[in-house]
mmCIF file with all atom_site columns, C-alpha atoms in Angstrom:
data_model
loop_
_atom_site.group_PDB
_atom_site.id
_atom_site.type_symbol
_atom_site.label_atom_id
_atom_site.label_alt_id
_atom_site.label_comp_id
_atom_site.label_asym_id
_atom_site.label_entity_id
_atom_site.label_seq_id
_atom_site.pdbx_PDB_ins_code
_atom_site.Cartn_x
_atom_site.Cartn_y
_atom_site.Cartn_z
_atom_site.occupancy
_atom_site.B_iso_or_equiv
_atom_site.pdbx_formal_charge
_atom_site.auth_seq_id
_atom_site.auth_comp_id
_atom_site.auth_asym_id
_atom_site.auth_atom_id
_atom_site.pdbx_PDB_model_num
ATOM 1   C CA . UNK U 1 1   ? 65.629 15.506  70.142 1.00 67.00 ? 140 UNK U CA 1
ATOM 2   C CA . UNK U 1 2   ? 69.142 16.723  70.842 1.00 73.00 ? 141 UNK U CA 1
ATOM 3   C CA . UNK U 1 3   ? 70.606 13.166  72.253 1.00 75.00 ? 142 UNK U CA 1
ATOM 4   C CA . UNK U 1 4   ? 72.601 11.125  70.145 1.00 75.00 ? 143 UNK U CA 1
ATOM 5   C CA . UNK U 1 5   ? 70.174 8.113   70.260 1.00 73.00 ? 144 UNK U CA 1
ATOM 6   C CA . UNK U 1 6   ? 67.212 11.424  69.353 1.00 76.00 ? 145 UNK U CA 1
ATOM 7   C CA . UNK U 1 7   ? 69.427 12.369  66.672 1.00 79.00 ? 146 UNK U CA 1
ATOM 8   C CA . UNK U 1 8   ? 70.113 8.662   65.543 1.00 80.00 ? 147 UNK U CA 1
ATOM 9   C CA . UNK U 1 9   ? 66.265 8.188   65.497 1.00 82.00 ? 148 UNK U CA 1
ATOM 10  C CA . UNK U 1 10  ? 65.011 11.342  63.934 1.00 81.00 ? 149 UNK U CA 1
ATOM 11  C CA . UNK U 1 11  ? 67.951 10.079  60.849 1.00 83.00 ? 150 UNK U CA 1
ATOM 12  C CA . UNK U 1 12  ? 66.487 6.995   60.374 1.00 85.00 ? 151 UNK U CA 1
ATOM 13  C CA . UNK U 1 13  ? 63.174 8.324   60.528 1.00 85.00 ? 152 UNK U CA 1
ATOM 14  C CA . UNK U 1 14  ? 63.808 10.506  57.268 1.00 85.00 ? 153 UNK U CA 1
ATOM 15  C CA . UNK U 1 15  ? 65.776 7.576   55.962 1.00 85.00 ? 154 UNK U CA 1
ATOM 16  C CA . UNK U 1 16  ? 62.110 5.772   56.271 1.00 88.00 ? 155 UNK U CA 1
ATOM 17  C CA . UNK U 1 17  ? 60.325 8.525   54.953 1.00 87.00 ? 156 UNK U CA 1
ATOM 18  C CA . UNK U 1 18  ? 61.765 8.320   51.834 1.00 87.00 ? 157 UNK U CA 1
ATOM 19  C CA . UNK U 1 19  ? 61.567 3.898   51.241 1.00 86.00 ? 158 UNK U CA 1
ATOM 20  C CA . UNK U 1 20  ? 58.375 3.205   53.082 1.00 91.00 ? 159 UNK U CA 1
ATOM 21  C CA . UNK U 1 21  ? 57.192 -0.237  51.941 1.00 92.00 ? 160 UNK U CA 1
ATOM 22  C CA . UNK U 1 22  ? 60.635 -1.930  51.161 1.00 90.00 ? 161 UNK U CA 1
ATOM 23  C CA . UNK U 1 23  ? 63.364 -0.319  52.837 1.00 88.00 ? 162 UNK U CA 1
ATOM 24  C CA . UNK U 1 24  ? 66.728 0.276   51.752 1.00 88.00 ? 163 UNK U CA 1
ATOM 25  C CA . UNK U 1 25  ? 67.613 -3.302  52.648 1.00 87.00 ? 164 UNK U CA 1
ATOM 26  C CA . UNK U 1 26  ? 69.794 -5.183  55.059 1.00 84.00 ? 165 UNK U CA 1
ATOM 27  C CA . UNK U 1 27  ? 72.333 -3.481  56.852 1.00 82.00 ? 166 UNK U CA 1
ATOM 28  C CA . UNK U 1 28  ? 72.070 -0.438  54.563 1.00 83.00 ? 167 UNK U CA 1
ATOM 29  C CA . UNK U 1 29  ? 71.189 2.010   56.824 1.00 79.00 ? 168 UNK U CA 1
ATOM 30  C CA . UNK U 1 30  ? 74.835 2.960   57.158 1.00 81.00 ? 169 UNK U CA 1
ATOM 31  C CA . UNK U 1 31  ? 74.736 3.909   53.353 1.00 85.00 ? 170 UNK U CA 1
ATOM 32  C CA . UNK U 1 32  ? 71.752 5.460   53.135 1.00 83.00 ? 171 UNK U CA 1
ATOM 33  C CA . UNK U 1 33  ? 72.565 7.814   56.396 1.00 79.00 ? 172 UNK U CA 1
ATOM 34  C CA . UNK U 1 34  ? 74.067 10.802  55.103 1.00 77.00 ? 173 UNK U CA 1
ATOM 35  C CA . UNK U 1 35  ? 76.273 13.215  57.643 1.00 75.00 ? 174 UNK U CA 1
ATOM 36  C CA . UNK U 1 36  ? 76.023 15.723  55.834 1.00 76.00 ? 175 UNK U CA 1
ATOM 37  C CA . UNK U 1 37  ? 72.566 16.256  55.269 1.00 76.00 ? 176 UNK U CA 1
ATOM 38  C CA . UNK U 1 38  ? 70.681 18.343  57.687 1.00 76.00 ? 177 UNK U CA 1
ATOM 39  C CA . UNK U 1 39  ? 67.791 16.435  59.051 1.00 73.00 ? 178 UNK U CA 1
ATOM 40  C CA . UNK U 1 40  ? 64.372 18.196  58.440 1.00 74.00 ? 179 UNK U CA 1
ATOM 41  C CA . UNK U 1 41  ? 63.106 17.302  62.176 1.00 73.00 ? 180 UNK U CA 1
ATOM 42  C CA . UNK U 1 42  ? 66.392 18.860  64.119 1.00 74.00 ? 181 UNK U CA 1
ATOM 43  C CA . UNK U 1 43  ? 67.172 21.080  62.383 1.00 76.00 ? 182 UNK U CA 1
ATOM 44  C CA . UNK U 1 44  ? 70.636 19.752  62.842 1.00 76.00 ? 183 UNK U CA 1
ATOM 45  C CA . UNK U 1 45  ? 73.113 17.499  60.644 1.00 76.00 ? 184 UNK U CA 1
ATOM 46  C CA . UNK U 1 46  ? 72.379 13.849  60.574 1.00 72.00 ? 185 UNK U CA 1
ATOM 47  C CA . UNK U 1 47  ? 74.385 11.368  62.894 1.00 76.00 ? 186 UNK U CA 1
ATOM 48  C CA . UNK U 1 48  ? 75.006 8.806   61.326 1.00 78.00 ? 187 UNK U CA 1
ATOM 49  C CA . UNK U 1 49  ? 75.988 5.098   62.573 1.00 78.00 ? 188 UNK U CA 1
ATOM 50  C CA . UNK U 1 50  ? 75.828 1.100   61.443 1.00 78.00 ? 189 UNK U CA 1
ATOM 51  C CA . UNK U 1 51  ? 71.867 1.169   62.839 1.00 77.00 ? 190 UNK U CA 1
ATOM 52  C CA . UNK U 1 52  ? 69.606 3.380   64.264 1.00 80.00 ? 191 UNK U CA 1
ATOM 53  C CA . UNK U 1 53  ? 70.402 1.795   67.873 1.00 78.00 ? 192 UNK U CA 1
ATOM 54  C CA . UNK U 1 54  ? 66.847 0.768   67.930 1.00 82.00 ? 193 UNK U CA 1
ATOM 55  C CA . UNK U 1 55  ? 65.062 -2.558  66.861 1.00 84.00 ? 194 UNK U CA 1
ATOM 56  C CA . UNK U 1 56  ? 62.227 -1.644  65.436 1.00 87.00 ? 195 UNK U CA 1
ATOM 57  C CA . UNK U 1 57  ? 63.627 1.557   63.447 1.00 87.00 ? 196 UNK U CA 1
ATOM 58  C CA . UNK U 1 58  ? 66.385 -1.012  62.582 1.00 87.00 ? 197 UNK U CA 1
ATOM 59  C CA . UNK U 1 59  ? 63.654 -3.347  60.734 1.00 89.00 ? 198 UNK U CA 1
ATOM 60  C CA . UNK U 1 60  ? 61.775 -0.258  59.742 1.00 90.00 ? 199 UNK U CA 1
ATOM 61  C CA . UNK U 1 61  ? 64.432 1.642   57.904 1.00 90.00 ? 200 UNK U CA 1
ATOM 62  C CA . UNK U 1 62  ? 65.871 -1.913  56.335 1.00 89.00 ? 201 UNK U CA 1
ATOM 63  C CA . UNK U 1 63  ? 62.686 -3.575  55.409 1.00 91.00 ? 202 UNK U CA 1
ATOM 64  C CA . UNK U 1 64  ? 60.104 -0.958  54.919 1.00 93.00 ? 203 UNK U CA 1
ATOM 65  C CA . UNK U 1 65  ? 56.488 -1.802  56.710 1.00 94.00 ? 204 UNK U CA 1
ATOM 66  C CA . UNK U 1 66  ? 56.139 -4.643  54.625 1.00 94.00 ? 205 UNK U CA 1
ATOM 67  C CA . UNK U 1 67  ? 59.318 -5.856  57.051 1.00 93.00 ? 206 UNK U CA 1
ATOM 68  C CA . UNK U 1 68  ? 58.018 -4.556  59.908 1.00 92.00 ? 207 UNK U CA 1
ATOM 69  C CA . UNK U 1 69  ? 54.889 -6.260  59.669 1.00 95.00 ? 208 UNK U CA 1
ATOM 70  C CA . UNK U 1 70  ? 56.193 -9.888  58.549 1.00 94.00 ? 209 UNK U CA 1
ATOM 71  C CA . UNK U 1 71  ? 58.948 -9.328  61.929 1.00 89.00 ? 210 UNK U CA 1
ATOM 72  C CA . UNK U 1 72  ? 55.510 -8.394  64.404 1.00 91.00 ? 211 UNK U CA 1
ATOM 73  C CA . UNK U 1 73  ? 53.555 -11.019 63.083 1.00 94.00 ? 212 UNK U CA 1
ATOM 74  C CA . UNK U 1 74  ? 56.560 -13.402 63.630 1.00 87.00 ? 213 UNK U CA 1
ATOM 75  C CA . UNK U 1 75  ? 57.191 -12.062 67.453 1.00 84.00 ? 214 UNK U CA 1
ATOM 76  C CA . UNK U 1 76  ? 53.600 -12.564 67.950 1.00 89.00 ? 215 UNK U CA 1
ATOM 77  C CA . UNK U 1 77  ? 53.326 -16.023 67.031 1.00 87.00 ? 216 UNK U CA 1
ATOM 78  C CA . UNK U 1 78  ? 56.779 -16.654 68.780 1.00 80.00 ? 217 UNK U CA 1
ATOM 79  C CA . UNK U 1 79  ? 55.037 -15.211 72.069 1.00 81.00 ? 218 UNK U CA 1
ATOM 80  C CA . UNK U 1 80  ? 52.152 -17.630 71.425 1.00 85.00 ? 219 UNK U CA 1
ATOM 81  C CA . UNK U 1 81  ? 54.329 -20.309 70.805 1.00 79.00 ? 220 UNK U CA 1
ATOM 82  C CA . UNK U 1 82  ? 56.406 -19.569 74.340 1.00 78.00 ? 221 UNK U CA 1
ATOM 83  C CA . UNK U 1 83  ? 53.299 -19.342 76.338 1.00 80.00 ? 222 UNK U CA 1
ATOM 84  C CA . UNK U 1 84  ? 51.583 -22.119 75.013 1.00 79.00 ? 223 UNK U CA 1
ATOM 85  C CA . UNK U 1 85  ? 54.347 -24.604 75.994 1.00 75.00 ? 224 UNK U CA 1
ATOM 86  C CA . UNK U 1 86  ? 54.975 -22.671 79.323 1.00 76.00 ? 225 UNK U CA 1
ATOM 87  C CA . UNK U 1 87  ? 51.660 -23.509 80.312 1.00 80.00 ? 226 UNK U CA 1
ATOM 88  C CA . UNK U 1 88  ? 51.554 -27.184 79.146 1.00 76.00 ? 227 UNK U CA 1
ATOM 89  C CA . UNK U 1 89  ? 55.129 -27.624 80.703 1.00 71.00 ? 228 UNK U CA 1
ATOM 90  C CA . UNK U 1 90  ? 56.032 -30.026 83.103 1.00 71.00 ? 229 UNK U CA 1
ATOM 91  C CA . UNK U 1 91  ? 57.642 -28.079 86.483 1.00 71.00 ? 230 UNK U CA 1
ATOM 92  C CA . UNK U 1 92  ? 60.538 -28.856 85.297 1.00 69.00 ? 231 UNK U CA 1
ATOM 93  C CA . UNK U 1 93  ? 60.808 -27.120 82.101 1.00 71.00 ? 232 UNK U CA 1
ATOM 94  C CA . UNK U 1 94  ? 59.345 -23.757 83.778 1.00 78.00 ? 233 UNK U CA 1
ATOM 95  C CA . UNK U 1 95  ? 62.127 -22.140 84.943 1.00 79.00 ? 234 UNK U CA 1
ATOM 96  C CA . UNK U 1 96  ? 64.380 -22.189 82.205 1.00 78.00 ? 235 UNK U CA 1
ATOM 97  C CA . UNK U 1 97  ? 60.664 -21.626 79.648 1.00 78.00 ? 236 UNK U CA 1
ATOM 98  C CA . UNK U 1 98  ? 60.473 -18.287 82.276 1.00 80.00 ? 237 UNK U CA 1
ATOM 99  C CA . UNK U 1 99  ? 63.994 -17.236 82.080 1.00 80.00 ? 238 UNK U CA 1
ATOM 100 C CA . UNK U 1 100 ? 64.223 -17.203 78.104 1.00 78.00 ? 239 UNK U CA 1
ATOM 101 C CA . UNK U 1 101 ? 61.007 -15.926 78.045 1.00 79.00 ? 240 UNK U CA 1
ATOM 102 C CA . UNK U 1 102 ? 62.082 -13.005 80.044 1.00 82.00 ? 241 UNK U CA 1
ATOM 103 C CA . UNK U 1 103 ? 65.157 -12.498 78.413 1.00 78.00 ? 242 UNK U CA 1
ATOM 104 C CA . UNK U 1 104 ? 63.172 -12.354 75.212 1.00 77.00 ? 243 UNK U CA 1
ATOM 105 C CA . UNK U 1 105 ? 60.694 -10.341 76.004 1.00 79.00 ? 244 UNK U CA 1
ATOM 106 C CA . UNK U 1 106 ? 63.653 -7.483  77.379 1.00 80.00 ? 245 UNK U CA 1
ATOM 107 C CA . UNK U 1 107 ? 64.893 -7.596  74.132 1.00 78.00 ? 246 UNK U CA 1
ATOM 108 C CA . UNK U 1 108 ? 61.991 -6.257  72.312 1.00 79.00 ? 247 UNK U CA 1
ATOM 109 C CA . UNK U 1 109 ? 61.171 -3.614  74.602 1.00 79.00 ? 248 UNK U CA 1
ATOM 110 C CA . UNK U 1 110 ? 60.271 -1.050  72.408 1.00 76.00 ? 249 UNK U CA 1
ATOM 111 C CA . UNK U 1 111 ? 61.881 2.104   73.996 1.00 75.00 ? 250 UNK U CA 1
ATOM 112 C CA . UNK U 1 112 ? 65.001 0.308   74.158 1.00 73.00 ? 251 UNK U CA 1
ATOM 113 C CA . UNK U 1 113 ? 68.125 1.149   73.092 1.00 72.00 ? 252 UNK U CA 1
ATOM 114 C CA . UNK U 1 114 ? 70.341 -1.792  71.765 1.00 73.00 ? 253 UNK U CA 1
ATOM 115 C CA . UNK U 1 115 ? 73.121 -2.883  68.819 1.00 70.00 ? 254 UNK U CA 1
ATOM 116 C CA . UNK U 1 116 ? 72.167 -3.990  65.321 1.00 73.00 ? 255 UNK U CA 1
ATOM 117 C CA . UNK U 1 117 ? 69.099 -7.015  65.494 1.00 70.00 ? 256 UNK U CA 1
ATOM 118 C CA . UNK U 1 118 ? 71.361 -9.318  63.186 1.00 69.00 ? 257 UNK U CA 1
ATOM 119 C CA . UNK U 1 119 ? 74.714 -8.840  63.492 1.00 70.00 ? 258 UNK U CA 1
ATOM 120 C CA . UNK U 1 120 ? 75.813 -8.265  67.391 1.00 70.00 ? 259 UNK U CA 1
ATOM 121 C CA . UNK U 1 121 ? 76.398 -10.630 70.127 1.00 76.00 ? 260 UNK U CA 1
ATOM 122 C CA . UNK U 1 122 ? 73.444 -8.986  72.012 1.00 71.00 ? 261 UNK U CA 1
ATOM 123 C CA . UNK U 1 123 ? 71.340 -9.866  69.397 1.00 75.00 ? 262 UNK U CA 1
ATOM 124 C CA . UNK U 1 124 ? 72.602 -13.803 69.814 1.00 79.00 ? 263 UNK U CA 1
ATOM 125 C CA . UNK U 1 125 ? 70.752 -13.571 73.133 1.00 78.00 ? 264 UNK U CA 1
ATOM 126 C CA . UNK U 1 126 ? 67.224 -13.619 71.172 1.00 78.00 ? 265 UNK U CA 1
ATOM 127 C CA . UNK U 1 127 ? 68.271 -16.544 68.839 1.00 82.00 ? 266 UNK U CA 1
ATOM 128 C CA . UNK U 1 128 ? 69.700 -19.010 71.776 1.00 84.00 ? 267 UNK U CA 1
ATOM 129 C CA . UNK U 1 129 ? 67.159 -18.476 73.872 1.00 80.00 ? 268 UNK U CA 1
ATOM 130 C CA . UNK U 1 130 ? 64.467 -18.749 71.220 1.00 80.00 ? 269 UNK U CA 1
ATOM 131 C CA . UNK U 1 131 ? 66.561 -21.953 70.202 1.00 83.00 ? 270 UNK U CA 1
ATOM 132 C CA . UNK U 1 132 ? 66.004 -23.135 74.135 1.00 80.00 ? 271 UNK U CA 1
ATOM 133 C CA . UNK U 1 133 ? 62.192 -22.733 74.098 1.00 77.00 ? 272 UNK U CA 1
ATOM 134 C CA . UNK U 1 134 ? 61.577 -24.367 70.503 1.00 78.00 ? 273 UNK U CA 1
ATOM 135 C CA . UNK U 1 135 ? 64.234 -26.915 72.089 1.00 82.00 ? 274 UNK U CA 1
ATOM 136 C CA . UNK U 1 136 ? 61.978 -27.658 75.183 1.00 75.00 ? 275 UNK U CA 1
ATOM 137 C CA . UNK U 1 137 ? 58.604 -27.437 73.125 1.00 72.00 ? 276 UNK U CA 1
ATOM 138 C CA . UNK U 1 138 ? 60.030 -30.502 70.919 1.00 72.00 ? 277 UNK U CA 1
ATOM 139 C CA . UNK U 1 139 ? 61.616 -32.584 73.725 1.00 66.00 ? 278 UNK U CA 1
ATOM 140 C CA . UNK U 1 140 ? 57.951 -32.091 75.253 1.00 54.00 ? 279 UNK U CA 1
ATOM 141 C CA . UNK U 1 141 ? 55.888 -32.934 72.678 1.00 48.00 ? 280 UNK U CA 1
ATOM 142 C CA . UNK U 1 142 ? 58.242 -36.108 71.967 1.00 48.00 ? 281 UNK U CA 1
ATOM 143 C CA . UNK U 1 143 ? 58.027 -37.354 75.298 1.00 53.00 ? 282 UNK U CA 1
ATOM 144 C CA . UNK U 1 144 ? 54.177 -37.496 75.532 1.00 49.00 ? 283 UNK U CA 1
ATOM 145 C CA . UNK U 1 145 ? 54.089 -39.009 71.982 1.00 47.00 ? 284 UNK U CA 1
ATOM 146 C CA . UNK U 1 146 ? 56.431 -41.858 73.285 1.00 49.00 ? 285 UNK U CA 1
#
C-alpha cells in the first residue's frame, strides 16, 4: 500500500473508478493521474507516472472493461492458437513454439510489474514472439497443404 508500484496501483485504481466501461483512452493515464490529489485508498497523494507499471491496470484504466475484456478474450484465443500448433508441430518447430510460448506467457503474469503494453521495447517481446508462432503455424499449415 505504501510502495511505489502500491501507490501507482491504488492511482490507477481511482483513475478506473471514475471511467469504468471506456477508459480514459490510450496512453492517457498520464493525464488523467493527478499528483496532487490525495488518493481515497492511501490516504496519501497520488504518484503519478506514464502507466500504472502493470498490464492489466494499464488496459483497465485506458480501455475501461469493455477493453479489458476484448484484450482477455484475445490472449485466450492467442493461447489456443499457440497450443494448438505446438501440439500438431513437427519436432522441429517445438522448441522455438516452447520458447515464445514461455516468453509470452511471462509477460502476462498478472502480479507482474512491467513498462507500458504498447509503447516499450519490453513490450516488443510479446509482438515478435507472437509474430514467430503465427509465423510457424503458417509455414506448417503450408507445408502439409503442398
Amino acid at each position: 500500500k505504501n510502495s511505489n508500484h502500491g501507490k501507482l496501483l491504488f492511482s490507477a485504481i481511482e483513475i478506473w473508478d471514475k471511467n469504468r466501461f471506456i477508459g480514459v483512452g490510450l496512453k492517457n493515464y498520464r493525464k488523467a493521474c493527478n499528483n496532487d490529489k490525495i488518493n481515497n485508498i492511501t490516504n496519501q497523494k497520488n504518484l503519478c507516472s506514464t502507466h500504472p507499471h502493470n498490464l492489466y491496470f494499464e488496459i483497465l484504466v485506458e480501455t475501461g472493461i469493455i477493453g479489458l475484456a476484448i484484450f482477455l478474450i484475445f490472449i485466450f484465443l492467442v493461447f489456443k492458437k499457440i497450443l494448438s500448433v505446438y501440439f500438431k508441430s513437427k519436432y522441429e518447430f517445438k522448441s522455438l513454439i516452447y520458447g515464445s510460448l514461455i516468453i509470452i506467457f511471462f509477460y502476462f503474469w498478472p502480479i507482474r510489474s512491467n513498462g507500458s503494453f504498447l509503447s516499450t521495447f519490453n513490450g516488443s517481446f510479446f509482438w515478435f514472439n507472437l509474430g514467430m508462432i503465427l509465423l510457424l503455424s503458417k509455414t506448417r499449415v503450408e507445408k502439409i497443404e503442398k
